[in-house]
Each structure stands twice: as structure tokens, then as C-alpha cells.
Coordinates of C-alpha atoms in Angstrom, one line a residue:
M1 CA -4.3 25.9 7.1
I2 CA -6.5 22.9 7.9
S3 CA -5.1 20.7 10.6
K4 CA -4.0 17.2 9.5
E5 CA -5.0 15.9 13.0
L6 CA -8.6 17.1 12.4
V7 CA -8.9 15.5 9.0
R8 CA -7.3 12.3 10.4
K9 CA -9.8 12.3 13.2
L10 CA -12.7 12.6 10.7
V11 CA -11.2 9.8 8.6
D12 CA -10.7 7.5 11.6
Q13 CA -14.4 8.2 12.7
W14 CA -15.6 7.1 9.2
L15 CA -13.3 4.1 9.1
D16 CA -14.3 3.0 12.6
D17 CA -16.8 0.3 11.7
K18 CA -15.5 -0.6 8.3
E19 CA -12.8 -2.9 6.9
Y20 CA -11.2 0.0 5.0
F21 CA -7.9 1.4 6.2
L22 CA -6.0 4.7 5.6
T23 CA -2.9 4.4 3.4
D24 CA -2.1 8.1 3.0
L25 CA -3.2 11.5 4.1
T26 CA -1.6 14.7 2.8
I27 CA -2.6 18.4 3.1
S28 CA -0.7 21.0 1.1
A29 CA 0.0 24.6 2.1
D30 CA -2.9 25.7 -0.1
N31 CA -5.3 23.3 1.7
R32 CA -5.4 20.5 -1.0
I33 CA -6.4 17.5 1.0
V34 CA -5.7 14.0 -0.5
V35 CA -7.0 10.9 1.3
E36 CA -6.1 7.4 0.1
I37 CA -7.9 4.3 1.5
D38 CA -7.6 0.6 0.7
H39 CA -9.6 -2.6 1.4
E40 CA -8.7 -6.3 1.1
E41 CA -11.3 -6.7 -1.7
G42 CA -10.8 -3.3 -3.4
V43 CA -12.2 0.1 -3.0
W44 CA -15.7 1.0 -4.1
I45 CA -16.3 4.5 -5.6
E46 CA -19.5 4.9 -3.5
D47 CA -17.4 4.5 -0.4
C48 CA -14.9 7.2 -1.6
V49 CA -17.9 9.5 -2.2
N50 CA -19.3 8.8 1.3
L51 CA -16.0 9.4 3.0
S52 CA -15.5 12.6 1.0
R53 CA -19.0 13.9 2.1
F54 CA -18.3 12.9 5.7
I55 CA -15.0 14.9 5.7
E56 CA -16.7 17.9 4.0
D57 CA -19.5 17.8 6.7
G58 CA -16.8 17.9 9.4
L59 CA -15.0 20.9 7.9
D60 CA -16.2 24.5 7.5
R61 CA -15.6 26.0 4.1
D62 CA -16.7 29.4 5.4
E63 CA -13.9 29.3 7.9
E64 CA -11.3 28.0 5.5
D65 CA -11.6 26.9 1.9
F66 CA -10.1 23.6 0.7
E67 CA -9.9 21.1 -2.1
L68 CA -10.6 17.5 -1.2
E69 CA -9.7 14.3 -3.1
V70 CA -10.6 10.9 -1.8
G71 CA -9.5 7.8 -3.7
S72 CA -8.0 4.3 -3.5
A73 CA -4.4 3.6 -3.1
G74 CA -4.1 2.4 -6.7
I75 CA -3.2 -1.0 -8.0
G76 CA 0.2 -0.1 -9.5
Q77 CA 1.2 2.2 -6.6
P78 CA 3.8 1.3 -4.0
F79 CA 2.6 0.0 -0.7
K80 CA 2.5 2.7 2.0
V81 CA 1.4 0.9 5.1
R82 CA 2.0 -2.6 6.6
R83 CA -1.6 -3.5 6.2
Q84 CA -1.2 -3.4 2.4
Y85 CA 1.5 -6.0 2.8
E86 CA -0.7 -8.2 5.0
I87 CA -3.6 -8.3 2.6
H88 CA -1.3 -9.3 -0.3
I89 CA 0.4 -12.3 1.3
G90 CA 0.4 -14.9 -1.4
D91 CA 0.3 -12.4 -4.2
D92 CA 3.2 -11.6 -6.6
V93 CA 5.0 -8.4 -5.8
E94 CA 7.9 -6.3 -7.2
V95 CA 10.4 -5.0 -4.7
R96 CA 13.1 -2.4 -5.3
T97 CA 15.7 -2.5 -2.5
A98 CA 17.5 0.5 -1.2
E99 CA 20.6 -0.8 -3.0
G100 CA 18.7 -0.8 -6.3
K101 CA 18.1 -4.6 -6.7
K102 CA 14.8 -5.6 -8.2
L103 CA 13.0 -8.7 -6.9
V104 CA 9.8 -10.3 -8.3
G105 CA 8.3 -13.0 -6.3
T106 CA 5.5 -14.1 -3.9
L107 CA 4.9 -12.2 -0.7
D108 CA 5.2 -14.9 1.9
D109 CA 5.2 -13.3 5.4
V110 CA 5.0 -9.9 7.1
D111 CA 5.8 -8.8 10.6
E112 CA 6.5 -5.5 12.4
T113 CA 10.0 -5.0 10.9
G114 CA 9.8 -6.4 7.4
F115 CA 8.6 -9.1 5.1
T116 CA 9.7 -12.2 3.1
V117 CA 9.5 -12.7 -0.6
I118 CA 10.0 -16.0 -2.3
T119 CA 11.6 -15.8 -5.8
E120 CA 12.4 -18.4 -8.4
E121 CA 16.0 -18.2 -9.4
K122 CA 18.6 -20.2 -11.3
V123 CA 20.9 -21.8 -8.8
K124 CA 24.0 -23.9 -9.5
H125 CA 25.2 -26.0 -6.6
E126 CA 28.8 -27.2 -6.3
G127 CA 29.4 -30.3 -8.4
E128 CA 26.3 -29.7 -10.6
K129 CA 26.8 -29.2 -14.4
R130 CA 23.9 -26.9 -14.9
P131 CA 21.9 -24.5 -12.8
H132 CA 18.3 -25.3 -12.0
I133 CA 15.3 -23.3 -10.9
E134 CA 14.9 -23.2 -7.2
E135 CA 12.8 -21.2 -4.7
V136 CA 14.9 -18.6 -2.8
E137 CA 13.6 -16.9 0.3
H138 CA 14.5 -13.2 0.7
R139 CA 14.0 -11.6 4.1
L140 CA 13.8 -7.8 3.8
D141 CA 13.5 -5.1 6.5
F142 CA 11.1 -2.2 5.6
S143 CA 14.0 0.2 6.1
D144 CA 16.0 -1.6 3.3
V145 CA 13.3 -1.2 0.7
K146 CA 12.6 1.8 -1.6
W147 CA 9.2 0.4 -2.7
T148 CA 7.0 -2.7 -3.0
R149 CA 4.0 -3.0 -5.2
L150 CA 1.8 -5.7 -6.7
H151 CA 3.4 -7.3 -9.8
I152 CA 1.0 -7.0 -12.7
N153 CA 1.7 -9.7 -15.3
F154 CA -0.1 -9.2 -18.6
K155 CA 0.8 -12.6 -20.0

């Protein structure tokens, strides 16, 4: 089986002078290698091709055959690394908490342990007759979240 460390080393070499970053790397038992990268401004197909060729040049098919797929993290896919959160500060996101609660709001802040999402919610304060829309800040630890992804609004 092809070593994940070897493929990771090749990917890191290719990424070294670029603004791309690795979001996922998997290698199955039958040597199917899947590499996902991301970039603040999106991923270009030419760069996926270049990374694929770079990885292939660093591996020996005569020694061990493999299947290789290099692509982008995908716009509707959940975030996998903190850097994805960082580049989407200010964007609308959907969050599913570990408890099953769904939040849709603006990603406001990210740090080592979690992030903050600001939602608009109906809030009724004591003494008021009717609720009104108010911004509510939700601080979430990464460990308390099933997934987070960009919120795509087709309206």
C-alpha cells in the first residue's frame, strides 16, 4: 500500500510556494488516492492537473499501481480544516451542531478551538408585546459541531 506520509510529503512540496492548502487526503486499501485542495479565490482545474502530475512523478507505478484523483474541496461540502473557516469569515454559513440544531448566519470569527456565527432571530424581551429581529452571537467549539458549510442561497 502506498504510504500516506509519502503522498502528504509530495503534496506539501507542491503547495510550498502557493496559496493553496490541503483539505483532505485519503488512501484506500486498494491504493485509490484522493487529494482535495482549496484556495481563498477558488481552485483552478489547471492547478489540480499540475498537482496530479507532480504526485504521479513522485510515485512509481511499476512498484505499486494506484488510482489518483485531485480536486477541489467543493462548494457545498462541509469544511474540513480551520483554514476553510478563516477564508470564509464574513460569508453566510450553515452549521449543524452535535445536538442536531441548525444555524444559518454569518461566520464572524475563528480561533484555535472554535468559531462565532451571527444569526438573525426573533427575540422578545420582557415587557415587549411583540418579538423583533435581532442579531444573536453563537460561539461554537469545533468539537460541538457535526459540520459547517457555505450557505448557498438561490433567491
